[in-house]
Short mmCIF file of C-alpha atoms in Angstrom, two decimals:
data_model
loop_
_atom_site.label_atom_id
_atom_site.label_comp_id
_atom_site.label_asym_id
_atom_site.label_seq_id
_atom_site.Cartn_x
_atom_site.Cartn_y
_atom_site.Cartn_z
CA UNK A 1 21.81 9.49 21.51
CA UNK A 2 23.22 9.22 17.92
CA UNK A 3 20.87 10.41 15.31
CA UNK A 4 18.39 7.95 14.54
CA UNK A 5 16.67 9.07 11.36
CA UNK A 6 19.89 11.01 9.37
CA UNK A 7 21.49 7.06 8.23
CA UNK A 8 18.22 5.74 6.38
CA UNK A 9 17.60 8.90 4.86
CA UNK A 10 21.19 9.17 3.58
CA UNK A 11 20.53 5.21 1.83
CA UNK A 12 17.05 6.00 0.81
CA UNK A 13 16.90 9.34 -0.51
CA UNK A 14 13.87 10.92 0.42
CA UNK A 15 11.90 13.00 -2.96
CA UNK A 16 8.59 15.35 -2.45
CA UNK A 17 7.08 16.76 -5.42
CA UNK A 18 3.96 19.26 -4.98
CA UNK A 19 1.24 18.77 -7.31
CA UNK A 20 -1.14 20.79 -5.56
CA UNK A 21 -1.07 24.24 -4.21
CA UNK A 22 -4.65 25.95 -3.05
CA UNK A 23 -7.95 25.93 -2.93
CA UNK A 24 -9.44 22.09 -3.45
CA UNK A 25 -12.81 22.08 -4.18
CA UNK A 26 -14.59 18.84 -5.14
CA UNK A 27 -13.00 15.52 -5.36
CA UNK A 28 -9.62 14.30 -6.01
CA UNK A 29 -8.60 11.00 -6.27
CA UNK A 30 -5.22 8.56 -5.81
CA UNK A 31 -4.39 5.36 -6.94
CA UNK A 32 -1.45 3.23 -5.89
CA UNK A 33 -0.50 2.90 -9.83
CA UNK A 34 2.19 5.57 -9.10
CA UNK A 35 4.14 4.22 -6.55
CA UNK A 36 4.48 6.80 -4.59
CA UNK A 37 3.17 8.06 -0.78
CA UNK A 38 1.45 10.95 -0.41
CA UNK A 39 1.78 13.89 2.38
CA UNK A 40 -1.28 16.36 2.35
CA UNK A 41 -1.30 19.58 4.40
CA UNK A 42 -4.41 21.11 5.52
CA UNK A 43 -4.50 25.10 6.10
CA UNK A 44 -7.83 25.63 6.56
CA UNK A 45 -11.57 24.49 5.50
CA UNK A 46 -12.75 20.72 6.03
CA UNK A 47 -11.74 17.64 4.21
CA UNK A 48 -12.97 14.35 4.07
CA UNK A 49 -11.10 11.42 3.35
CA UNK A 50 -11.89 7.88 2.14
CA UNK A 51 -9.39 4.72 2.32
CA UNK A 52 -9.64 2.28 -0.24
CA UNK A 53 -12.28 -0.13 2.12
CA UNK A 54 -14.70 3.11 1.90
CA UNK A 55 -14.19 4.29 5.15
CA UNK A 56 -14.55 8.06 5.68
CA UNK A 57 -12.91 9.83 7.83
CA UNK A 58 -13.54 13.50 9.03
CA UNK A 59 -10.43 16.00 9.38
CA UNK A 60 -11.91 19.75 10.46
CA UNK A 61 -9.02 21.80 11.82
CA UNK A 62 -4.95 22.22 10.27
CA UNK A 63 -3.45 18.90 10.25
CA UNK A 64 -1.13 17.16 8.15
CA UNK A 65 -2.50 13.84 6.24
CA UNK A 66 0.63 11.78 5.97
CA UNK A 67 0.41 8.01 3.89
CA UNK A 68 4.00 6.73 2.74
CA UNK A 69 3.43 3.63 0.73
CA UNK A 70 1.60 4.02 -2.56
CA UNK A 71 -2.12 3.86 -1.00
CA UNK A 72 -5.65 4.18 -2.78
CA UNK A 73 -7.89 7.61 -1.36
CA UNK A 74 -9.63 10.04 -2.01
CA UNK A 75 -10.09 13.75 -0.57
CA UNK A 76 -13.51 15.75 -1.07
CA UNK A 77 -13.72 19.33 -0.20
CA UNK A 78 -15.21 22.66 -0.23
CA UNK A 79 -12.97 25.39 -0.57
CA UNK A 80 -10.44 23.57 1.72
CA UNK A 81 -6.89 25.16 1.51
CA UNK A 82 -4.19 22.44 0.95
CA UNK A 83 -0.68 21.76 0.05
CA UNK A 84 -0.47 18.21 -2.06
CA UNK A 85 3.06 16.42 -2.66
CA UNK A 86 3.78 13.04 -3.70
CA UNK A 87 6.49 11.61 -1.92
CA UNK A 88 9.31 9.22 -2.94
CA UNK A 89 11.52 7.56 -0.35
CA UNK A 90 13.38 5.00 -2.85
CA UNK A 91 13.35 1.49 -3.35
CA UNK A 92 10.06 1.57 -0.75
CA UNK A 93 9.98 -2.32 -0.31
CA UNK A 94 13.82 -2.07 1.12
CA UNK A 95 13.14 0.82 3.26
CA UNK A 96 12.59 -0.33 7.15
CA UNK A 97 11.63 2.79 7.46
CA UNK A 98 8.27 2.38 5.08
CA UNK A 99 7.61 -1.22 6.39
CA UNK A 100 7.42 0.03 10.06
CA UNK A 101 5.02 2.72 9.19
CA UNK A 102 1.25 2.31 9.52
CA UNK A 103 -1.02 3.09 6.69
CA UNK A 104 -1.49 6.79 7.34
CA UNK A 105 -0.67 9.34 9.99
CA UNK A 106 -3.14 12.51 10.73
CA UNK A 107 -1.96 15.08 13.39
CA UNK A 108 -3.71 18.35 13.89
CA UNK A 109 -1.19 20.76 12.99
CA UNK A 110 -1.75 22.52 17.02
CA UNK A 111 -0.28 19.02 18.04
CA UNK A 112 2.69 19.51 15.85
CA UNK A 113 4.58 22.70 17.42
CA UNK A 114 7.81 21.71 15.73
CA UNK A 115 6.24 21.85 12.36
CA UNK A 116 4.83 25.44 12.83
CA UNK A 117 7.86 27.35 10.93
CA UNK A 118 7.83 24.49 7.78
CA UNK A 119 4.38 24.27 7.19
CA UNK A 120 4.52 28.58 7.59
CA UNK A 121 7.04 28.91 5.19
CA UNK A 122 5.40 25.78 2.82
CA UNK A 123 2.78 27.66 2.55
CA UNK A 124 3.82 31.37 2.19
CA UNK A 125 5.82 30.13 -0.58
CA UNK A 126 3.67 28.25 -2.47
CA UNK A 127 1.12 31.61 -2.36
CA UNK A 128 4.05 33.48 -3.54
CA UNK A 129 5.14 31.57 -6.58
CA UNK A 130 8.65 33.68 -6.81
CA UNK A 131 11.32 32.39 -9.24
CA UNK A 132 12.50 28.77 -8.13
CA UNK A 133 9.60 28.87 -6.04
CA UNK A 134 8.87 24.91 -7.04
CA UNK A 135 12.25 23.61 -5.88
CA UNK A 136 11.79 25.59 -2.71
CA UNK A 137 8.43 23.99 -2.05
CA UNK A 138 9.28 20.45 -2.51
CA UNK A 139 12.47 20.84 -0.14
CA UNK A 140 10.44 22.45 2.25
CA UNK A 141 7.73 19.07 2.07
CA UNK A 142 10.83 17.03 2.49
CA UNK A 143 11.86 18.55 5.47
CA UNK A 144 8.14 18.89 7.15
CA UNK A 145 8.14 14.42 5.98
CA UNK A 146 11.36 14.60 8.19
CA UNK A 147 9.86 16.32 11.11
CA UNK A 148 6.86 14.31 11.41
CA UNK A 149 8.97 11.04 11.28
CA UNK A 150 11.06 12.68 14.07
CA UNK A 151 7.53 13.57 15.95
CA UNK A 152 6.53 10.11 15.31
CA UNK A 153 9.77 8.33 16.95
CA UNK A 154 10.07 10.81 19.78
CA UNK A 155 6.32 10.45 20.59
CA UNK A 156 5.82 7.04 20.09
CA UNK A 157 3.39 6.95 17.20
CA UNK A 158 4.51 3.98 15.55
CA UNK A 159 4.18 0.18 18.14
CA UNK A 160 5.53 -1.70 15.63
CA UNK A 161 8.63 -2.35 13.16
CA UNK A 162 12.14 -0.10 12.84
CA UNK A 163 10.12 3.33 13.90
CA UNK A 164 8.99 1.84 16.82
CA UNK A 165 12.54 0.23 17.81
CA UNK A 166 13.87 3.69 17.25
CA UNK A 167 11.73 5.21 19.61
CA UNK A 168 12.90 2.92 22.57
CA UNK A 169 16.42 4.20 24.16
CA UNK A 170 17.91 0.66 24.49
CA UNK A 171 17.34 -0.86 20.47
CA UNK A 172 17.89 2.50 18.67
CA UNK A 173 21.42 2.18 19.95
CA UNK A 174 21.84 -1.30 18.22
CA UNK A 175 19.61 -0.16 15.26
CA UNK A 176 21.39 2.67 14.77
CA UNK A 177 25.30 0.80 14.79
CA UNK A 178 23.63 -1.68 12.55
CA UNK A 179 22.18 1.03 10.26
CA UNK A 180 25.21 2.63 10.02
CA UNK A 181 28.10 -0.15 9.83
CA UNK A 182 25.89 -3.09 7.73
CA UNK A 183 29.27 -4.79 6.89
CA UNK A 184 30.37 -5.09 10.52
CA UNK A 185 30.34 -9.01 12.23
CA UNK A 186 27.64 -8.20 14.25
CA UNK A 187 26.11 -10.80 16.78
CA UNK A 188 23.92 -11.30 19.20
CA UNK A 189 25.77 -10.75 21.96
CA UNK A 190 27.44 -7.29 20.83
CA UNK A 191 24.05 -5.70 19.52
CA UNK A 192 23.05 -6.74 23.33
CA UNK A 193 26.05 -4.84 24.51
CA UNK A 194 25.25 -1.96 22.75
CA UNK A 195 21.79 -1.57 24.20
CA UNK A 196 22.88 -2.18 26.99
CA UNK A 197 21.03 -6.31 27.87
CA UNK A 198 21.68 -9.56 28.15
CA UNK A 199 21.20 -11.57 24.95
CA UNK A 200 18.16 -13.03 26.16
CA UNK A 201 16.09 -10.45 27.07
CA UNK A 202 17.36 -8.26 24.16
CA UNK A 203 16.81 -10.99 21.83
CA UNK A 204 12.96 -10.93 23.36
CA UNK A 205 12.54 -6.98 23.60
CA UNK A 206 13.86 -6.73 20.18
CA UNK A 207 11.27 -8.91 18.35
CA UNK A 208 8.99 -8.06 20.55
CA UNK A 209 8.87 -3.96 19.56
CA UNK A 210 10.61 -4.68 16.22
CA UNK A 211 7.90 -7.55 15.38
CA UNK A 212 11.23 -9.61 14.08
CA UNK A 213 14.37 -11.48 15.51
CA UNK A 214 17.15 -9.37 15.74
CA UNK A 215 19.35 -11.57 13.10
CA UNK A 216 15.99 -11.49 10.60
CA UNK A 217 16.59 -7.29 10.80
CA UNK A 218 20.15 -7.72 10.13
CA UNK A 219 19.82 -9.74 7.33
CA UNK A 220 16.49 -7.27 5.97
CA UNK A 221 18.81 -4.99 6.00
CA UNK A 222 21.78 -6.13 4.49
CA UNK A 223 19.84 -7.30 1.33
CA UNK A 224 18.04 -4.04 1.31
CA UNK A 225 20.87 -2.15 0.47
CA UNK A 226 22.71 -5.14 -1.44
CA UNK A 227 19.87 -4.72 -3.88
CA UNK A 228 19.77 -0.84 -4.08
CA UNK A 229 23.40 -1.44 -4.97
CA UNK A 230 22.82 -3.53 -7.49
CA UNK A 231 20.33 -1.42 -9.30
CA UNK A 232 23.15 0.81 -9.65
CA UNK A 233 24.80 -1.70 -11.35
CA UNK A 234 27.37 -3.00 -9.01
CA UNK A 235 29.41 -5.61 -8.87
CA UNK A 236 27.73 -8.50 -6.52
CA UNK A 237 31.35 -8.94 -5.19
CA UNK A 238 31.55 -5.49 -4.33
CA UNK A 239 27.85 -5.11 -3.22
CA UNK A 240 29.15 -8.70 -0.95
CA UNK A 241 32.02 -6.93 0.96
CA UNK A 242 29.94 -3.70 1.44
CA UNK A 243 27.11 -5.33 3.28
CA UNK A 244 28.82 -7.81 5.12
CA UNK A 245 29.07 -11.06 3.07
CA UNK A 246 32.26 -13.19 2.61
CA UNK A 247 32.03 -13.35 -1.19
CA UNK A 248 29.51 -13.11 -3.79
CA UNK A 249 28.36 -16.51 -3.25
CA UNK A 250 27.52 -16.00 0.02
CA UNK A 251 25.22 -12.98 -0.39
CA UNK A 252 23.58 -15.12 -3.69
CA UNK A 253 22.64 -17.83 -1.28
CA UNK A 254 21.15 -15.43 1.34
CA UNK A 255 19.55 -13.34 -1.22
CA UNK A 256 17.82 -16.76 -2.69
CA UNK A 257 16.92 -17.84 0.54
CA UNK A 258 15.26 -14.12 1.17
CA UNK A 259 13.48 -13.97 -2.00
CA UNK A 260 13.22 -17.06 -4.15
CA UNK A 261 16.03 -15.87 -7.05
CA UNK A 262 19.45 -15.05 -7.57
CA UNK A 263 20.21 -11.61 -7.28
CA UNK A 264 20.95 -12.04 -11.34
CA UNK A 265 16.85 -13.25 -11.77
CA UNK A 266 15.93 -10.76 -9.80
CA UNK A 267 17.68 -7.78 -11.22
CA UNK A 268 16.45 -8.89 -14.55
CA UNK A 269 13.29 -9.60 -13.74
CA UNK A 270 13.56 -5.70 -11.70
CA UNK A 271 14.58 -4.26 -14.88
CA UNK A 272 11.30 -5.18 -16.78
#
């Protein structure tokens, strides 16, 4: 099967940045002010950790403490070794990727076999603190995000949204062609041929495990990356042809329809 992560990483950049390296002991807080997720990586010791409803939840072995939207918690600790990073996947709102992603994942680390090298090397380095040893660390949390997305789809961790459609055989075909040529004519009936249906009962699977219509994803999609364009500072004409629109005036209408301005209200309004 075609590689189902390697597309939405390449349009949303994914950025780590380690904050935290060590012993944690005490309290340390996060807000959602940031707007950034957060991936914490437990060596050794205990750590509590408390959502923003006040519910507390235990973690007493290794394990990784992923939460990729901006999310209010706290960790409490006592002498508990950890690796902290704030993570940055870009324009969060537009990723699919974020949206199909529950609040937070925790895995003990002895579930997580493929992450036994990364999390090694994570943490060897950040002990080490050898020239460049910053830049090595935050590529290395990158990666580890990247493997426990891959764990996630290829274990079924995620029932809902695009993770969960890229974990079943059948969609992640269409999802990935769709991911990967936006501007294409798709329909109904060739994203059924691709996964291999009738239209019917793909059109039913798909919202189903997806939790939308497969023309709603197509058109998520599209705008998604027709506004990351246009951050960039586009053209709309050109951001129009690249995602699949006739003309400008045809991506303005469905980007009004989607979100209640004109691409030109909403980048100004973005900008402020």
């Amino acid at each position: 099967m075609a590689d189902r992560l390697s597309v939405l990483l390449q349009r949303f950049e994914l950025r780590a940045r380690v904050f935290h390296r060590g012993l944690l002991c005490g309290t340390a807080g996060f807000d959602a002010a940031a707007g950034v997720g957060h991936l914490h990586l437990l060596r050794c010791g205990k750590l509590t950790v408390t959502d923003a409803a006040g519910q507390r939840s235990q973690v007493s072995e290794p394990a990784v403490l992923f939460l990729p939207r901006p999310t209010v918690h706290r960790l409490e600790a006592d002498d508990a070794e950890l690796v902290c990073a704030s993570i940055d996947f870009g324009a969060g709102d537009d990723n699919p990727l974020l949206r199909g992603l529950p609040e937070w994942l925790c895995s003990p680390l002895a579930e997580l076999p493929g992450l036994a090298l990364t999390q090694q090397l994570l943490f060897d380095e950040a002990a080490a603190g050898r020239c460049g040893h910053g830049a090595v660390v935050d590529r290395l949390s990158e990666v580890l995000v990247i493997q426990l997305l891959r764990h996630a789809i290829e274990h079924r961790r995620v029932d809902a949204g695009a993770m969960a459609g890229l974990a079943d055989p059948r969609l992640a075909k269409a999802l990935n062609a769709v991911h990967a040529e936006p501007a294409r004519p798709w329909t109904l009936q060739s994203l059924a041929a691709l996964a291999g249906m009738s239209r019917a009962r793909f059109a039913a699977h798909f919202a189903r495990t997806v939790g939308v219509p497969p023309g709603d994803y197509l058109t998520g999609w599209r705008l998604a990356l027709a506004r990351k364009a246009l951050r960039r500072g586009q053209a709309l004409k050109q951001v129009a042809d690249e995602v699949g629109y006739a003309n400008a005036s045809a991506l303005g209408r469905a980007f009004t329809r989607r979100f209640g301005r004109t691409p030109t209200q909403w980048l100004a309004g973005s900008t402020h």
